[in-house]
Amino acid sequence: LYLKADGSFYEVGEKIPNPDLARTLERIARGGTAVFYQGDLAEEILADLTANGSYITPHDFTGYRVRTGEPVVGTYRGYTILSNPPPGSGVILIEMLHILEHFPLSSYPHNAAPYLDLVARAMAAAHTDRNRYLGDPEFVEVPVQKLLSPEHAGKWAEKIRSGYRFHQDTASPPSCTTHLSVYDEAGNAVALTHTLGTGSGVVTPGLGFVYNNSMKLCDPIPGRPNSMAPGKARTTGMCPTIVLRGEEPFLIAGAPGGSVIISAVLQTILNVIDFGMSPVEAVSMPRIHCEGGPIHAEARLPEAVCRDLQALGHTVKQSPYSYDPTMARAQAILVENGSWKGGSDPRGGGGVAEVW
């Protein structure tokens, strides 16, 4: 699909024709979602998948329903934080903020070792809970209120003060994800993260689109919160977030990038609230990520800071890239004093659009 007839790659600037996808989209536009789930399109998909040994059945199509839910809600330094519920990671993002609220972050120089030490430990603490508890709430009990409680955050803060060491670490797989932050003059705000998970490389001839392969993000070991099961949604690092000042939108943020999404959105929020940065500055500053093992850092983090973090007991794995796209690509809008500004992460191919 994405190669020329002779097997060579398209060059930058060349158009990749995909008339099959155009026809598929036209069929959905004419017939609505029923075409995909109960109609001719569903029959074509099922015929191809069945012929190739898939476990997908007609009931998987006809039984599918969109699920909606209320956002999880927390606070940070007087702001209200709204993010997505489980199996998304909004609860994990807010837990990190609740832990960090116990520390005077703005009293440290930005991205100095003492500051990053606290941020990394809060990330690791919340990821410990993510691995322990997060799953599809229709299949497992996710203790959202416990994870968001002041008492729980206070216990983690005390452990961090005592020098508690975290030892887990997981690699974030690449993802085919995008994010939109939107704000309009009527005051409507949207944070939207959409993902294919990871493209399988499988395309039904004539349809023009790649099937999802995100089952690999489930836990293959039975009996755990994120273990795979029929009809069960797997966890995701996505955390589209709206920050309110009072009852009005203040910051709309999110990112694509697998589990690293959480740390990208976290640091964007900290950069704005604790350090007064513009949205461009907030999404562009050097970034870290930590799930309990080493601190992953971009090349722009000074070597002296890395040495100081090592002296504090951390292992630091520094990327060779100054703006590493594997650190996620945050997109943010700041609403302040009757106007708004956008910031698009230079790590990826995003941008800021204004429409009148």
PDB file of C-alpha atoms in Angstrom, residues 21-129:
ATOM      1  CA  LEU A  21      -9.392   4.120   1.450  1.00  0.00           C
ATOM      2  CA  ALA A  22     -11.258   6.916  -0.333  1.00  0.00           C
ATOM      3  CA  ARG A  23     -13.916   4.446  -1.471  1.00  0.00           C
ATOM      4  CA  THR A  24     -14.167   2.941   2.029  1.00  0.00           C
ATOM      5  CA  LEU A  25     -14.689   6.383   3.583  1.00  0.00           C
ATOM      6  CA  GLU A  26     -17.323   7.227   0.950  1.00  0.00           C
ATOM      7  CA  ARG A  27     -19.220   4.036   1.818  1.00  0.00           C
ATOM      8  CA  ILE A  28     -19.195   4.941   5.527  1.00  0.00           C
ATOM      9  CA  ALA A  29     -20.217   8.528   4.737  1.00  0.00           C
ATOM     10  CA  ARG A  30     -23.230   7.288   2.774  1.00  0.00           C
ATOM     11  CA  GLY A  31     -24.301   4.436   5.052  1.00  0.00           C
ATOM     12  CA  GLY A  32     -23.104   5.512   8.491  1.00  0.00           C
ATOM     13  CA  THR A  33     -21.583   3.266  11.121  1.00  0.00           C
ATOM     14  CA  ALA A  34     -24.008   0.443  10.297  1.00  0.00           C
ATOM     15  CA  VAL A  35     -22.074  -0.184   7.076  1.00  0.00           C
ATOM     16  CA  PHE A  36     -18.975  -0.953   9.125  1.00  0.00           C
ATOM     17  CA  TYR A  37     -20.582  -3.025  11.872  1.00  0.00           C
ATOM     18  CA  GLN A  38     -23.505  -4.794  10.164  1.00  0.00           C
ATOM     19  CA  GLY A  39     -23.302  -4.084   6.436  1.00  0.00           C
ATOM     20  CA  ASP A  40     -21.367  -5.033   3.348  1.00  0.00           C
ATOM     21  CA  LEU A  41     -18.117  -3.578   4.672  1.00  0.00           C
ATOM     22  CA  ALA A  42     -18.330  -5.764   7.779  1.00  0.00           C
ATOM     23  CA  GLU A  43     -18.932  -8.815   5.588  1.00  0.00           C
ATOM     24  CA  GLU A  44     -15.838  -8.071   3.476  1.00  0.00           C
ATOM     25  CA  ILE A  45     -13.681  -7.581   6.555  1.00  0.00           C
ATOM     26  CA  LEU A  46     -14.950 -10.784   8.191  1.00  0.00           C
ATOM     27  CA  ALA A  47     -14.484 -12.818   5.017  1.00  0.00           C
ATOM     28  CA  ASP A  48     -10.846 -11.745   4.714  1.00  0.00           C
ATOM     29  CA  LEU A  49     -10.025 -12.196   8.409  1.00  0.00           C
ATOM     30  CA  THR A  50     -11.781 -15.588   8.582  1.00  0.00           C
ATOM     31  CA  ALA A  51      -9.944 -16.808   5.501  1.00  0.00           C
ATOM     32  CA  ASN A  52      -6.677 -15.992   7.243  1.00  0.00           C
ATOM     33  CA  GLY A  53      -7.400 -17.701  10.567  1.00  0.00           C
ATOM     34  CA  SER A  54      -8.632 -14.747  12.621  1.00  0.00           C
ATOM     35  CA  TYR A  55     -10.603 -15.147  15.854  1.00  0.00           C
ATOM     36  CA  ILE A  56     -12.877 -12.212  14.947  1.00  0.00           C
ATOM     37  CA  THR A  57     -16.565 -13.214  14.702  1.00  0.00           C
ATOM     38  CA  PRO A  58     -19.719 -11.468  13.425  1.00  0.00           C
ATOM     39  CA  HIS A  59     -20.782 -10.906  17.052  1.00  0.00           C
ATOM     40  CA  ASP A  60     -17.610  -8.875  17.633  1.00  0.00           C
ATOM     41  CA  PHE A  61     -18.967  -6.429  15.063  1.00  0.00           C
ATOM     42  CA  THR A  62     -22.676  -6.411  15.877  1.00  0.00           C
ATOM     43  CA  GLY A  63     -22.042  -6.412  19.632  1.00  0.00           C
ATOM     44  CA  TYR A  64     -19.687  -3.445  19.630  1.00  0.00           C
ATOM     45  CA  ARG A  65     -20.824  -0.354  21.538  1.00  0.00           C
ATOM     46  CA  VAL A  66     -19.127   2.964  22.163  1.00  0.00           C
ATOM     47  CA  ARG A  67     -18.555   3.455  25.878  1.00  0.00           C
ATOM     48  CA  THR A  68     -18.686   6.866  27.506  1.00  0.00           C
ATOM     49  CA  GLY A  69     -17.898   7.907  31.063  1.00  0.00           C
ATOM     50  CA  GLU A  70     -17.363  10.839  33.365  1.00  0.00           C
ATOM     51  CA  PRO A  71     -13.833  12.240  33.654  1.00  0.00           C
ATOM     52  CA  VAL A  72     -11.738  11.617  36.720  1.00  0.00           C
ATOM     53  CA  VAL A  73     -11.257  14.787  38.750  1.00  0.00           C
ATOM     54  CA  GLY A  74      -8.384  16.011  40.904  1.00  0.00           C
ATOM     55  CA  THR A  75      -6.774  19.257  41.991  1.00  0.00           C
ATOM     56  CA  TYR A  76      -3.332  20.791  41.767  1.00  0.00           C
ATOM     57  CA  ARG A  77      -2.348  24.041  43.500  1.00  0.00           C
ATOM     58  CA  GLY A  78      -5.898  25.403  43.313  1.00  0.00           C
ATOM     59  CA  TYR A  79      -6.623  24.249  39.759  1.00  0.00           C
ATOM     60  CA  THR A  80      -9.120  21.517  38.882  1.00  0.00           C
ATOM     61  CA  ILE A  81      -7.759  18.691  36.722  1.00  0.00           C
ATOM     62  CA  LEU A  82     -10.132  16.719  34.453  1.00  0.00           C
ATOM     63  CA  SER A  83      -8.806  13.664  32.626  1.00  0.00           C
ATOM     64  CA  ASN A  84      -9.943  10.348  31.158  1.00  0.00           C
ATOM     65  CA  PRO A  85     -11.156   7.458  33.333  1.00  0.00           C
ATOM     66  CA  PRO A  86      -9.763   3.886  33.380  1.00  0.00           C
ATOM     67  CA  PRO A  87      -8.631   2.019  31.393  1.00  0.00           C
ATOM     68  CA  GLY A  88      -7.032   5.307  30.316  1.00  0.00           C
ATOM     69  CA  SER A  89      -4.305   6.883  32.438  1.00  0.00           C
ATOM     70  CA  GLY A  90      -5.942  10.116  33.584  1.00  0.00           C
ATOM     71  CA  VAL A  91      -6.095   8.734  37.120  1.00  0.00           C
ATOM     72  CA  ILE A  92      -2.334   8.048  36.993  1.00  0.00           C
ATOM     73  CA  LEU A  93      -1.570  11.581  35.784  1.00  0.00           C
ATOM     74  CA  ILE A  94      -3.670  13.122  38.551  1.00  0.00           C
ATOM     75  CA  GLU A  95      -2.055  10.840  41.137  1.00  0.00           C
ATOM     76  CA  MET A  96       1.369  12.183  40.081  1.00  0.00           C
ATOM     77  CA  LEU A  97       0.118  15.755  40.505  1.00  0.00           C
ATOM     78  CA  HIS A  98      -1.337  14.975  43.935  1.00  0.00           C
ATOM     79  CA  ILE A  99       2.011  13.522  45.052  1.00  0.00           C
ATOM     80  CA  LEU A 100       3.998  16.478  43.701  1.00  0.00           C
ATOM     81  CA  GLU A 101       1.687  18.972  45.406  1.00  0.00           C
ATOM     82  CA  HIS A 102       3.442  17.942  48.642  1.00  0.00           C
ATOM     83  CA  PHE A 103       6.684  19.516  47.393  1.00  0.00           C
ATOM     84  CA  PRO A 104       7.535  23.186  46.665  1.00  0.00           C
ATOM     85  CA  LEU A 105       8.595  22.551  43.062  1.00  0.00           C
ATOM     86  CA  SER A 106       8.807  26.210  42.073  1.00  0.00           C
ATOM     87  CA  SER A 107      11.442  26.783  44.768  1.00  0.00           C
ATOM     88  CA  TYR A 108      13.889  24.686  42.724  1.00  0.00           C
ATOM     89  CA  PRO A 109      15.523  25.795  39.483  1.00  0.00           C
ATOM     90  CA  HIS A 110      13.602  24.284  36.613  1.00  0.00           C
ATOM     91  CA  ASN A 111      15.040  20.932  35.490  1.00  0.00           C
ATOM     92  CA  ALA A 112      17.725  21.023  38.175  1.00  0.00           C
ATOM     93  CA  ALA A 113      18.533  17.661  39.748  1.00  0.00           C
ATOM     94  CA  PRO A 114      16.541  18.167  43.006  1.00  0.00           C
ATOM     95  CA  TYR A 115      13.446  19.064  40.967  1.00  0.00           C
ATOM     96  CA  LEU A 116      13.811  16.184  38.496  1.00  0.00           C
ATOM     97  CA  ASP A 117      14.509  13.771  41.361  1.00  0.00           C
ATOM     98  CA  LEU A 118      11.073  14.549  42.830  1.00  0.00           C
ATOM     99  CA  VAL A 119       9.305  14.433  39.466  1.00  0.00           C
ATOM    100  CA  ALA A 120      10.914  11.092  38.561  1.00  0.00           C
ATOM    101  CA  ARG A 121      10.001   9.549  41.915  1.00  0.00           C
ATOM    102  CA  ALA A 122       6.385  10.732  41.633  1.00  0.00           C
ATOM    103  CA  MET A 123       6.236   9.226  38.130  1.00  0.00           C
ATOM    104  CA  ALA A 124       7.630   5.932  39.456  1.00  0.00           C
ATOM    105  CA  ALA A 125       5.193   5.847  42.371  1.00  0.00           C
ATOM    106  CA  ALA A 126       2.142   6.341  40.164  1.00  0.00           C
ATOM    107  CA  HIS A 127       3.411   3.810  37.617  1.00  0.00           C
ATOM    108  CA  THR A 128       3.700   1.289  40.453  1.00  0.00           C
ATOM    109  CA  ASP A 129      -0.020   1.756  41.027  1.00  0.00           C
TER     110      ASP A 129
END
